[in-house]
Amino acid sequence: MQQKKIPLRKCMGCGEMKPKKELVRVVKTPEDEIVLDLTGRKNGRGAYICRDVECLKKARKAKRIEKSFLCQIPDEVYDKMAEELKNDE
């Protein structure tokens, strides 16, 4: 029996390729709202980060999520995402 392929995604913070289930999806919705998608099913463009606040800080410092979505992200949105990641752990 053939083994099922595990989908890999690149973390925007540390840059490592990891299985999709180990990462959290950040979504830019069609209404241009940036939110964390803990289910992985929300509609919109996605980027992935590790379930670690440090990776979010790295991605924020290098503005990788902003470059991925081609838009400015306010500090309040980053703070809200960091809070959600802390609660998810």
mmCIF file of C-alpha atoms in Angstrom:
data_model
loop_
_atom_site.group_PDB
_atom_site.id
_atom_site.type_symbol
_atom_site.label_atom_id
_atom_site.label_comp_id
_atom_site.label_asym_id
_atom_site.label_seq_id
_atom_site.Cartn_x
_atom_site.Cartn_y
_atom_site.Cartn_z
ATOM 1 C CA MET A 1 0.000 0.000 0.000
ATOM 2 C CA GLN A 2 1.292 3.420 -0.957
ATOM 3 C CA GLN A 3 2.020 5.904 1.859
ATOM 4 C CA LYS A 4 -0.047 9.061 1.931
ATOM 5 C CA LYS A 5 1.921 12.229 1.197
ATOM 6 C CA ILE A 6 2.073 14.672 4.136
ATOM 7 C CA PRO A 7 1.554 18.278 2.969
ATOM 8 C CA LEU A 8 4.380 20.603 4.045
ATOM 9 C CA ARG A 9 4.211 24.364 4.532
ATOM 10 C CA LYS A 10 6.910 26.933 5.281
ATOM 11 C CA CYS A 11 6.756 28.886 8.538
ATOM 12 C CA MET A 12 6.880 32.647 7.967
ATOM 13 C CA GLY A 13 8.862 33.088 11.200
ATOM 14 C CA CYS A 14 11.626 30.489 11.293
ATOM 15 C CA GLY A 15 11.506 29.497 7.606
ATOM 16 C CA GLU A 16 11.367 25.756 8.317
ATOM 17 C CA MET A 17 9.262 23.368 6.259
ATOM 18 C CA LYS A 18 6.883 21.533 8.597
ATOM 19 C CA PRO A 19 3.783 19.363 8.283
ATOM 20 C CA LYS A 20 0.698 21.502 7.727
ATOM 21 C CA LYS A 21 -1.029 20.194 10.879
ATOM 22 C CA GLU A 22 1.790 21.501 13.108
ATOM 23 C CA LEU A 23 1.353 25.083 11.864
ATOM 24 C CA VAL A 24 -1.274 27.788 12.340
ATOM 25 C CA ARG A 25 -2.788 29.513 9.316
ATOM 26 C CA VAL A 26 -2.937 33.313 9.159
ATOM 27 C CA VAL A 27 -5.703 34.406 6.767
ATOM 28 C CA LYS A 28 -6.430 37.562 4.819
ATOM 29 C CA THR A 29 -10.187 37.339 4.309
ATOM 30 C CA PRO A 30 -11.976 38.730 1.244
ATOM 31 C CA GLU A 31 -12.999 41.647 3.514
ATOM 32 C CA ASP A 32 -9.236 42.447 3.997
ATOM 33 C CA GLU A 33 -9.263 41.354 7.638
ATOM 34 C CA ILE A 34 -6.191 39.540 9.008
ATOM 35 C CA VAL A 35 -7.047 36.735 11.465
ATOM 36 C CA LEU A 36 -5.634 33.490 12.853
ATOM 37 C CA ASP A 37 -7.353 30.415 11.480
ATOM 38 C CA LEU A 38 -6.952 27.648 14.040
ATOM 39 C CA THR A 39 -9.265 25.336 12.049
ATOM 40 C CA GLY A 40 -7.449 25.809 8.712
ATOM 41 C CA ARG A 41 -10.723 26.167 6.817
ATOM 42 C CA LYS A 42 -11.492 29.899 6.627
ATOM 43 C CA ASN A 43 -11.923 31.479 3.227
ATOM 44 C CA GLY A 44 -9.091 33.698 1.972
ATOM 45 C CA ARG A 45 -5.371 33.832 1.289
ATOM 46 C CA GLY A 46 -3.266 32.015 3.845
ATOM 47 C CA ALA A 47 0.222 32.075 5.302
ATOM 48 C CA TYR A 48 1.567 29.721 7.952
ATOM 49 C CA ILE A 49 3.470 30.173 11.224
ATOM 50 C CA CYS A 50 4.503 27.794 13.998
ATOM 51 C CA ARG A 51 2.352 27.582 17.115
ATOM 52 C CA ASP A 52 5.010 29.664 18.868
ATOM 53 C CA VAL A 53 4.916 33.342 19.800
ATOM 54 C CA GLU A 54 8.631 33.642 18.946
ATOM 55 C CA CYS A 55 7.964 32.705 15.307
ATOM 56 C CA LEU A 56 5.225 35.347 15.168
ATOM 57 C CA LYS A 57 7.704 37.919 16.520
ATOM 58 C CA LYS A 58 10.271 36.953 13.861
ATOM 59 C CA ALA A 59 7.675 37.174 11.084
ATOM 60 C CA ARG A 60 6.505 40.552 12.432
ATOM 61 C CA LYS A 61 10.040 41.961 12.652
ATOM 62 C CA ALA A 62 10.887 40.921 9.072
ATOM 63 C CA LYS A 63 7.373 41.929 7.853
ATOM 64 C CA ARG A 64 7.020 38.564 6.100
ATOM 65 C CA ILE A 65 3.255 38.297 6.622
ATOM 66 C CA GLU A 66 2.767 41.835 5.289
ATOM 67 C CA LYS A 67 4.813 40.972 2.198
ATOM 68 C CA SER A 68 2.825 37.788 1.681
ATOM 69 C CA PHE A 69 -0.527 39.614 1.831
ATOM 70 C CA LEU A 70 0.721 42.823 0.144
ATOM 71 C CA CYS A 71 -0.808 45.060 2.828
ATOM 72 C CA GLN A 72 0.038 46.855 6.079
ATOM 73 C CA ILE A 73 -0.911 45.051 9.285
ATOM 74 C CA PRO A 74 -1.644 47.206 12.372
ATOM 75 C CA ASP A 75 0.066 46.446 15.704
ATOM 76 C CA GLU A 76 -3.300 45.618 17.309
ATOM 77 C CA VAL A 77 -3.756 42.695 14.888
ATOM 78 C CA TYR A 78 -0.312 41.287 15.751
ATOM 79 C CA ASP A 79 -1.060 41.685 19.483
ATOM 80 C CA LYS A 80 -4.384 39.879 19.055
ATOM 81 C CA MET A 81 -2.687 37.041 17.132
ATOM 82 C CA ALA A 82 -0.011 36.704 19.857
ATOM 83 C CA GLU A 83 -2.733 36.512 22.524
ATOM 84 C CA GLU A 84 -4.596 33.807 20.564
ATOM 85 C CA LEU A 85 -1.369 31.798 20.159
ATOM 86 C CA LYS A 86 -0.707 31.989 23.921
ATOM 87 C CA ASN A 87 -4.256 30.798 24.656
ATOM 88 C CA ASP A 88 -3.954 27.958 22.101
ATOM 89 C CA GLU A 89 -0.889 26.413 23.811
#
